Structures are given as C-alpha cells and as structure tokens.
PDB file of C-alpha atoms in Angstrom:
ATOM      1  CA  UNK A 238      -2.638  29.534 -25.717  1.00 36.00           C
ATOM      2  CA  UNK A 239      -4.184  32.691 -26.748  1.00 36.00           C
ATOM      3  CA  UNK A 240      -6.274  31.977 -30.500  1.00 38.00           C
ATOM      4  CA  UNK A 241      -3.310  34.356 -32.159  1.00 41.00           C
ATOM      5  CA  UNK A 242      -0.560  32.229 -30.927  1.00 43.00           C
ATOM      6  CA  UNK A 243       0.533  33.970 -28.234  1.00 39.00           C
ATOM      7  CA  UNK A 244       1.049  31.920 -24.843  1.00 41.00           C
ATOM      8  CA  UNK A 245      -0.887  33.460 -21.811  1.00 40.00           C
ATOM      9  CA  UNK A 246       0.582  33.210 -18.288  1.00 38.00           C
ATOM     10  CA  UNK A 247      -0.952  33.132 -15.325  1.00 40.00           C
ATOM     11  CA  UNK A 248      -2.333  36.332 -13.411  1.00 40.00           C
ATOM     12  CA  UNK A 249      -2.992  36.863  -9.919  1.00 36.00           C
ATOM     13  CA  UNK A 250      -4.324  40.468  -8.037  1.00 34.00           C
ATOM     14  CA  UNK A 251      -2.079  42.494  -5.731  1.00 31.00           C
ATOM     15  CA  UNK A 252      -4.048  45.742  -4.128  1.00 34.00           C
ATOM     16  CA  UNK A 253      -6.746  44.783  -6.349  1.00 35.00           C
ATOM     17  CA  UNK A 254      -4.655  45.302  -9.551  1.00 33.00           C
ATOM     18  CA  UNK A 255      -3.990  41.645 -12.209  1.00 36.00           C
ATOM     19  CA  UNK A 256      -0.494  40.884 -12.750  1.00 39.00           C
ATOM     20  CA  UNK A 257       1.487  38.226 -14.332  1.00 42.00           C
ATOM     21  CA  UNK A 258       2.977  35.810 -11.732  1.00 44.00           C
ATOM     22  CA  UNK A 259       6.470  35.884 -13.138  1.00 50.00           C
ATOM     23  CA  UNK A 260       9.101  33.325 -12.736  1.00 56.00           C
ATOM     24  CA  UNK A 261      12.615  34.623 -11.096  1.00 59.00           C
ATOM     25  CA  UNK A 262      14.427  34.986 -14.083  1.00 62.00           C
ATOM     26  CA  UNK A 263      12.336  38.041 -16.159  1.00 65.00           C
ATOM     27  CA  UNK A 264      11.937  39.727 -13.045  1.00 70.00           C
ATOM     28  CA  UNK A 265      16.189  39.553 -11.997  1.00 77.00           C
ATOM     29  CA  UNK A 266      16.800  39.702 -15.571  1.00 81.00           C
ATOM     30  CA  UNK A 267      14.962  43.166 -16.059  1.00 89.00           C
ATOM     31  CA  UNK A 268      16.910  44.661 -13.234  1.00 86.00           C
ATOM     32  CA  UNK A 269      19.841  44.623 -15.770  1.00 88.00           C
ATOM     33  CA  UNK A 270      18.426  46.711 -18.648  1.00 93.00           C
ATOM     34  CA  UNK A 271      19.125  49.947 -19.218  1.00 93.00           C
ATOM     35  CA  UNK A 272      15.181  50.985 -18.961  1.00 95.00           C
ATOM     36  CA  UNK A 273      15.504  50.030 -15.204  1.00 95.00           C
ATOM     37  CA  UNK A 274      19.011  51.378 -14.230  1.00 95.00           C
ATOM     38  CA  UNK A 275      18.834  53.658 -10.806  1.00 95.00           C
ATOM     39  CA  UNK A 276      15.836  51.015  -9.573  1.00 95.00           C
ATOM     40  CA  UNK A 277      16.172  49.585  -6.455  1.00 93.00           C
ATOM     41  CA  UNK A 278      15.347  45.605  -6.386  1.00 91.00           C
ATOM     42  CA  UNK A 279      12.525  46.825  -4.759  1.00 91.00           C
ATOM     43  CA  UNK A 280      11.671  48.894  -7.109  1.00 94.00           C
ATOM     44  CA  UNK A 281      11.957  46.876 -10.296  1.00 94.00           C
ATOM     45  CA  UNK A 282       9.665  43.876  -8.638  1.00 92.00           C
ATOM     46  CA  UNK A 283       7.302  46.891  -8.231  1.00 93.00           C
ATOM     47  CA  UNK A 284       7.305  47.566 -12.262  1.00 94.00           C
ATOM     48  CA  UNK A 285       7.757  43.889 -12.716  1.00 93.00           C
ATOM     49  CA  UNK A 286       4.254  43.682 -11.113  1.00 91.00           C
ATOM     50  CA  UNK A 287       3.017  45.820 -13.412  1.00 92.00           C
ATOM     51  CA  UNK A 288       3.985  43.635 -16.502  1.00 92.00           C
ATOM     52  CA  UNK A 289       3.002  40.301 -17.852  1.00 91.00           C
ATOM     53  CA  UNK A 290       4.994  37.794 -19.988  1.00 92.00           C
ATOM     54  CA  UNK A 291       4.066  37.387 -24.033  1.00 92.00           C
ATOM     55  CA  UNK A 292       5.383  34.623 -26.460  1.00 94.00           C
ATOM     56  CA  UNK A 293       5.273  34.922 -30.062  1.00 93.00           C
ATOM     57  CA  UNK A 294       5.994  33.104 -33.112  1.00 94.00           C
ATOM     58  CA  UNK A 295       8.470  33.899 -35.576  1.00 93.00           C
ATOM     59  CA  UNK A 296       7.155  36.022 -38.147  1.00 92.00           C
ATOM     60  CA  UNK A 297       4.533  37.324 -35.928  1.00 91.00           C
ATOM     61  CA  UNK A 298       3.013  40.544 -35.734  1.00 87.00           C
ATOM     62  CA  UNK A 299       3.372  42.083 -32.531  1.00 86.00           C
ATOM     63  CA  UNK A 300       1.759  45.618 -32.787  1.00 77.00           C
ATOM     64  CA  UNK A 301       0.367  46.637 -36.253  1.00 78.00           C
ATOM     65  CA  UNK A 302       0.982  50.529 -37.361  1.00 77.00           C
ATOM     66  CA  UNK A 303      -1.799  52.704 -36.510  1.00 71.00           C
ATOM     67  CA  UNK A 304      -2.801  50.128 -34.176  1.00 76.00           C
ATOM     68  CA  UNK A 305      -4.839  52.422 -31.359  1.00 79.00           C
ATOM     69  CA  UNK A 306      -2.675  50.722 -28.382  1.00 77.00           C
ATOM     70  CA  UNK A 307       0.201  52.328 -25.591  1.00 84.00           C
ATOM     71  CA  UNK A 308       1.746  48.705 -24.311  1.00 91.00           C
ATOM     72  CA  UNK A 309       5.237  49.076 -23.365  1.00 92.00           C
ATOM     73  CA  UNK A 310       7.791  46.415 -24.456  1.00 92.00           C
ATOM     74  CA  UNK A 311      10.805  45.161 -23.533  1.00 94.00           C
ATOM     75  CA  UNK A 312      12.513  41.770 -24.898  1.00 92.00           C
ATOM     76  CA  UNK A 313      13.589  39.217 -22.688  1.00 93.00           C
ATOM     77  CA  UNK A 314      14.298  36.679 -25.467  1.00 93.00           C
ATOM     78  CA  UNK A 315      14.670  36.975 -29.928  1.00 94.00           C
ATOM     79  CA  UNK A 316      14.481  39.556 -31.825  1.00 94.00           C
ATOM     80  CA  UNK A 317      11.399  41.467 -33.560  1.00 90.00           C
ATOM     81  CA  UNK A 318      11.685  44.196 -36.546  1.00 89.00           C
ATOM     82  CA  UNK A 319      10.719  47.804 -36.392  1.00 86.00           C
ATOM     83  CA  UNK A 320       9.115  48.395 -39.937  1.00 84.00           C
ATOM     84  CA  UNK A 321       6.664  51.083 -41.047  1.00 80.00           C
ATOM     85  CA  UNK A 322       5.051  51.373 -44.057  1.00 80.00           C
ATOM     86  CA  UNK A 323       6.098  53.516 -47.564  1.00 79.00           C
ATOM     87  CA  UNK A 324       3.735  54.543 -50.183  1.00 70.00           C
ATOM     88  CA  UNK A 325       5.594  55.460 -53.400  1.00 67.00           C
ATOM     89  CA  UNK A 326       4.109  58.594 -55.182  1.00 68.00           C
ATOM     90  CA  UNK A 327       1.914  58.200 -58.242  1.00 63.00           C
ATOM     91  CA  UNK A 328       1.689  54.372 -57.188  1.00 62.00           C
ATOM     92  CA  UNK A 329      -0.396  52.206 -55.220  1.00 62.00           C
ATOM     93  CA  UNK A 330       1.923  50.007 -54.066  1.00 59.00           C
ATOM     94  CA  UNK A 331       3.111  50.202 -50.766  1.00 68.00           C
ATOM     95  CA  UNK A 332       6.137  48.509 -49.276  1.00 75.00           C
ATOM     96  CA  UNK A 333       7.864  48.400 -45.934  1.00 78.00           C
ATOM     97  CA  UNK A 334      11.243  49.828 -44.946  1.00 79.00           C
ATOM     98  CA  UNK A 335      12.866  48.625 -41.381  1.00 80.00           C
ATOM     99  CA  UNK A 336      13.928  50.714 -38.858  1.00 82.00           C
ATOM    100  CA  UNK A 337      15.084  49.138 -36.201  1.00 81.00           C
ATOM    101  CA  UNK A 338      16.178  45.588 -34.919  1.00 86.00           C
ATOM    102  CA  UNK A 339      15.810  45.073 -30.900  1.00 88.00           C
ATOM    103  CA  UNK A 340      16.896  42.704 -29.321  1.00 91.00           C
ATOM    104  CA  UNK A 341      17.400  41.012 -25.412  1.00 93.00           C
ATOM    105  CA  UNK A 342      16.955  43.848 -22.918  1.00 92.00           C
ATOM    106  CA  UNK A 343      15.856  46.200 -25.423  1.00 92.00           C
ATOM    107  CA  UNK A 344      12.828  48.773 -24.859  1.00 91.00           C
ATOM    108  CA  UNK A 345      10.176  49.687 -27.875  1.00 89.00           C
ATOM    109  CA  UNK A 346       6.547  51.394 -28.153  1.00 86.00           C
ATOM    110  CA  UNK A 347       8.068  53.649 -26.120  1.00 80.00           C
ATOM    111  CA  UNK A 348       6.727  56.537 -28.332  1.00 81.00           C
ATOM    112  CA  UNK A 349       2.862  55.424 -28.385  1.00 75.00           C
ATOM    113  CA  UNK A 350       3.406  55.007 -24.479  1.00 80.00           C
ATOM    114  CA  UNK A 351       4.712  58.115 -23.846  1.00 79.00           C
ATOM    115  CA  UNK A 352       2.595  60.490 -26.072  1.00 80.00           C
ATOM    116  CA  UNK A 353      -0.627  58.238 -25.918  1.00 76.00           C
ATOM    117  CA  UNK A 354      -0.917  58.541 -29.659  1.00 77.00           C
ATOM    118  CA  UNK A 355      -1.663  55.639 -32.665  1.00 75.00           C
ATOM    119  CA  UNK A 356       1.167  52.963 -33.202  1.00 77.00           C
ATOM    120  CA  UNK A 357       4.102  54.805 -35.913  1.00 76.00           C
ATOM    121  CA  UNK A 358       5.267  51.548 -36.755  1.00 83.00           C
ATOM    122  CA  UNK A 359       4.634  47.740 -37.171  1.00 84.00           C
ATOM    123  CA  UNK A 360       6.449  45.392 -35.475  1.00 85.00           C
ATOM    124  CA  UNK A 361       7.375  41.745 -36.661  1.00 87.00           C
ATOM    125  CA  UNK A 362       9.180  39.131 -34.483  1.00 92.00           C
ATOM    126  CA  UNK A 363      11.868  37.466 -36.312  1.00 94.00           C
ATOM    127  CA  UNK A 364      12.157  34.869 -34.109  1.00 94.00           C
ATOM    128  CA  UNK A 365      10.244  33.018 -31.465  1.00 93.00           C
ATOM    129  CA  UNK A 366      10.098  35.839 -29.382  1.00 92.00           C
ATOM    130  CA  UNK A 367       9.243  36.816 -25.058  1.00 93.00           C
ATOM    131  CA  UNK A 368       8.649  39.792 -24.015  1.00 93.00           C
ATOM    132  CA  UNK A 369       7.472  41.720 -20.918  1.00 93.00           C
ATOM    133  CA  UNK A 370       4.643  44.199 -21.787  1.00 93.00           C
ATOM    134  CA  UNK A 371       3.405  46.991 -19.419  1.00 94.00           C
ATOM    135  CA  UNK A 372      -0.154  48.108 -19.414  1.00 91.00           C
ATOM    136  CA  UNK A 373       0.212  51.834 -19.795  1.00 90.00           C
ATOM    137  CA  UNK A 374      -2.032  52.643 -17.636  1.00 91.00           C
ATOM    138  CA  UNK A 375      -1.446  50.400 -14.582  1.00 94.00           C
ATOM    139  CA  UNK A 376       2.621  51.830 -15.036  1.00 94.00           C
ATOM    140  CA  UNK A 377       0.979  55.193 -14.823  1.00 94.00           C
ATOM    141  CA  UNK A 378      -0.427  54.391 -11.816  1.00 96.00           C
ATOM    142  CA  UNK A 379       2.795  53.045 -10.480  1.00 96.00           C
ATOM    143  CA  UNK A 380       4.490  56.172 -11.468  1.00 96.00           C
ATOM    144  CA  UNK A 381       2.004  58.806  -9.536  1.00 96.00           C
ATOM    145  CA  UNK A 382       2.585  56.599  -6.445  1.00 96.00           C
ATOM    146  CA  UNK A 383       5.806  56.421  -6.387  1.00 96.00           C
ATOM    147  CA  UNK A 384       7.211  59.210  -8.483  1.00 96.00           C
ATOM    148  CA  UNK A 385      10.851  58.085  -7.956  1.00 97.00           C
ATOM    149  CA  UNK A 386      10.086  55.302  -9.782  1.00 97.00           C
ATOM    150  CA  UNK A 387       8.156  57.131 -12.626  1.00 95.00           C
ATOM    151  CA  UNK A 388      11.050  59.876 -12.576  1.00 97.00           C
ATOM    152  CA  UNK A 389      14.257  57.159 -12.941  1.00 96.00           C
ATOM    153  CA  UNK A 390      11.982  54.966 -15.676  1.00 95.00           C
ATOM    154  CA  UNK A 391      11.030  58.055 -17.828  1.00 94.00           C
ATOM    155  CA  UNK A 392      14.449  59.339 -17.643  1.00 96.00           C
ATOM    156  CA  UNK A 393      16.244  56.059 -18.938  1.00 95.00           C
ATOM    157  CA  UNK A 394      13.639  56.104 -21.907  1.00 93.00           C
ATOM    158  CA  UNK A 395      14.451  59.719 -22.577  1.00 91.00           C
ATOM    159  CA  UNK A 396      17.925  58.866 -23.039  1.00 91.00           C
ATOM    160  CA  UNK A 397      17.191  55.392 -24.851  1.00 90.00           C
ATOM    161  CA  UNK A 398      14.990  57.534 -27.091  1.00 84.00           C
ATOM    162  CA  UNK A 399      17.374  60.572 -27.476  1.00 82.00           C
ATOM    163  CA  UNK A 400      20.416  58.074 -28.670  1.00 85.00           C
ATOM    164  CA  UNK A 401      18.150  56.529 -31.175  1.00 77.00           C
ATOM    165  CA  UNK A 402      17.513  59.889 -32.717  1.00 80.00           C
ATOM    166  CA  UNK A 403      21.475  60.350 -32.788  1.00 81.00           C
ATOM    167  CA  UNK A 404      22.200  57.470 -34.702  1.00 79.00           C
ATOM    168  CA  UNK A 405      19.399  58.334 -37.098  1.00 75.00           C
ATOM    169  CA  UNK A 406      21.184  61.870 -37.188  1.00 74.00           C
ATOM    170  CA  UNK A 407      24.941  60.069 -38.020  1.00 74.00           C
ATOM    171  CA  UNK A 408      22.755  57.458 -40.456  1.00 72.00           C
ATOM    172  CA  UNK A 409      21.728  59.991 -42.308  1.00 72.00           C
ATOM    173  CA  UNK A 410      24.642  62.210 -42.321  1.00 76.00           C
ATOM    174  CA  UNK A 411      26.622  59.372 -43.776  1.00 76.00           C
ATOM    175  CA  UNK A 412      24.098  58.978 -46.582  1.00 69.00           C
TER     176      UNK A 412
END
C-alpha cells in the first residue's frame, strides 16, 4: 500500500513507457463508458495502457483544490464528491458546497486536464472507491500518435463537459 492509503498495482514498460498491468475487467469495462464511445477495442487497450488502477478509502481525499496536478479520472467502482470551497464575506469561515456526485463509468478532472491549469475543486470519495487515472501527459502522447484516438476521446469529454454546463444552466434556472 501506498503510506496515504491508496493500493498501488503493479507496472510494467511498453515502448519504454510504465503502465499499470490491468486485470480484464477495467480494461473491457472502460470500453463501455461514454468517455471511450467511437474506440475501437484496439483502441481503448491503447488508452487503457496509458492508465493505472487507484483504491481509496471512504472519506478520502482524492485531489485537493488548487492542487497543481492534470490526472484524468474515471470511476470503475463507488462514488467520490465534487466539492469546492466558499468563503462567506466579512467572515473567516469557510465552508464547502458540493457540486457534483460521480459515480461507475463516470469521467472528472477533466477541466485541469484539458486546460493544464490548478485543481477548481476538491474531491472526496464517499465510499471505498477504484478508479483508473491517466497521466496527462503520457495520454498526450497517445493522442499526437494516434490523433483518431485523441480526436474521438476529446470529443466525448466535450460533450460530457458541455451537458454538465446544461444542467447547471436548468439548476439554476429553476432556482
């Protein structure tokens, strides 16, 4: 185990690049979320390479706001909480408000991975949690190789990213 609870698993090179060996089941069960849609089998063991399996505990933190890092996420198992922080005028106490609840098959620090910018958000698992996380950089990589791959990927988190603006747009329209 890694010293913040986190289990590591193991990591072999391909083309001189470390990535997780993966079991069957992430790998065939990523070829089912929307982030991968369009991929070719092929395709989605080529991104799958790029990734490595995390474990957390419930109630731990997963990426802190402001946090300097552009991992990409996506849940294979429990459920984590998008918070960020709020500082009340005239007051020094600050509180959280949530944002967002993902769960199985769900993408997130999409935008810190896309823009390249500090962590807008914490985020807290709520229960034991798995997830696959992609090394920005090595899924670059991927992407200028093989550009279908980088086009179909960056698309699907477009539109995951678009329809989470709409419901913000209808959440607040009904407030």
């Amino acid at each position: 185990p890694i010293p913040d609870g986190r289990a590591a698993v193991p990591r072999a090179r391909i083309s001189g690049i470390k990535v997780a060996v993966m079991d069957e089941e992430p790998r065939q069960a990523l070829a089912g979320y929307r982030l991968f849609e369009g991929l070719t089998p092929a395709e989605v063991d080529a991104v799958a390479a790029c990734g490595r399996v995390v474990h957390f505990h419930s109630g731990q933190t997963v990426i802190e706001e402001s946090a300097a890092t552009w991992d990409l996420y996506v849940v294979l198992e429990g459920r984590i909480s998008v918070e960020m922080a709020i500082h009340s005028h005239g007051s020094e106490a600050e509180r959280s408000r949530q944002l967002a609840l993902f769960r199985k098959g769900e993408v997130f620090g999409d935008m810190a991975f896309l823009r390249g910018a500090r962590r807008s958000a914490s985020v807290t698992t709520v229960d034991e949690f798995t997830a696959m996380v992609f090394d920005r950089d090595q899924l670059y990589r991927l992407f200028e190789d093989d550009t279908r791959i980088g086009y179909i990927m960056v698309r699907n988190l477009a539109c995951i990213m678009s329809e989470r603006v709409m419901e913000l747009n209808f959440l607040l329209r009904n407030h």
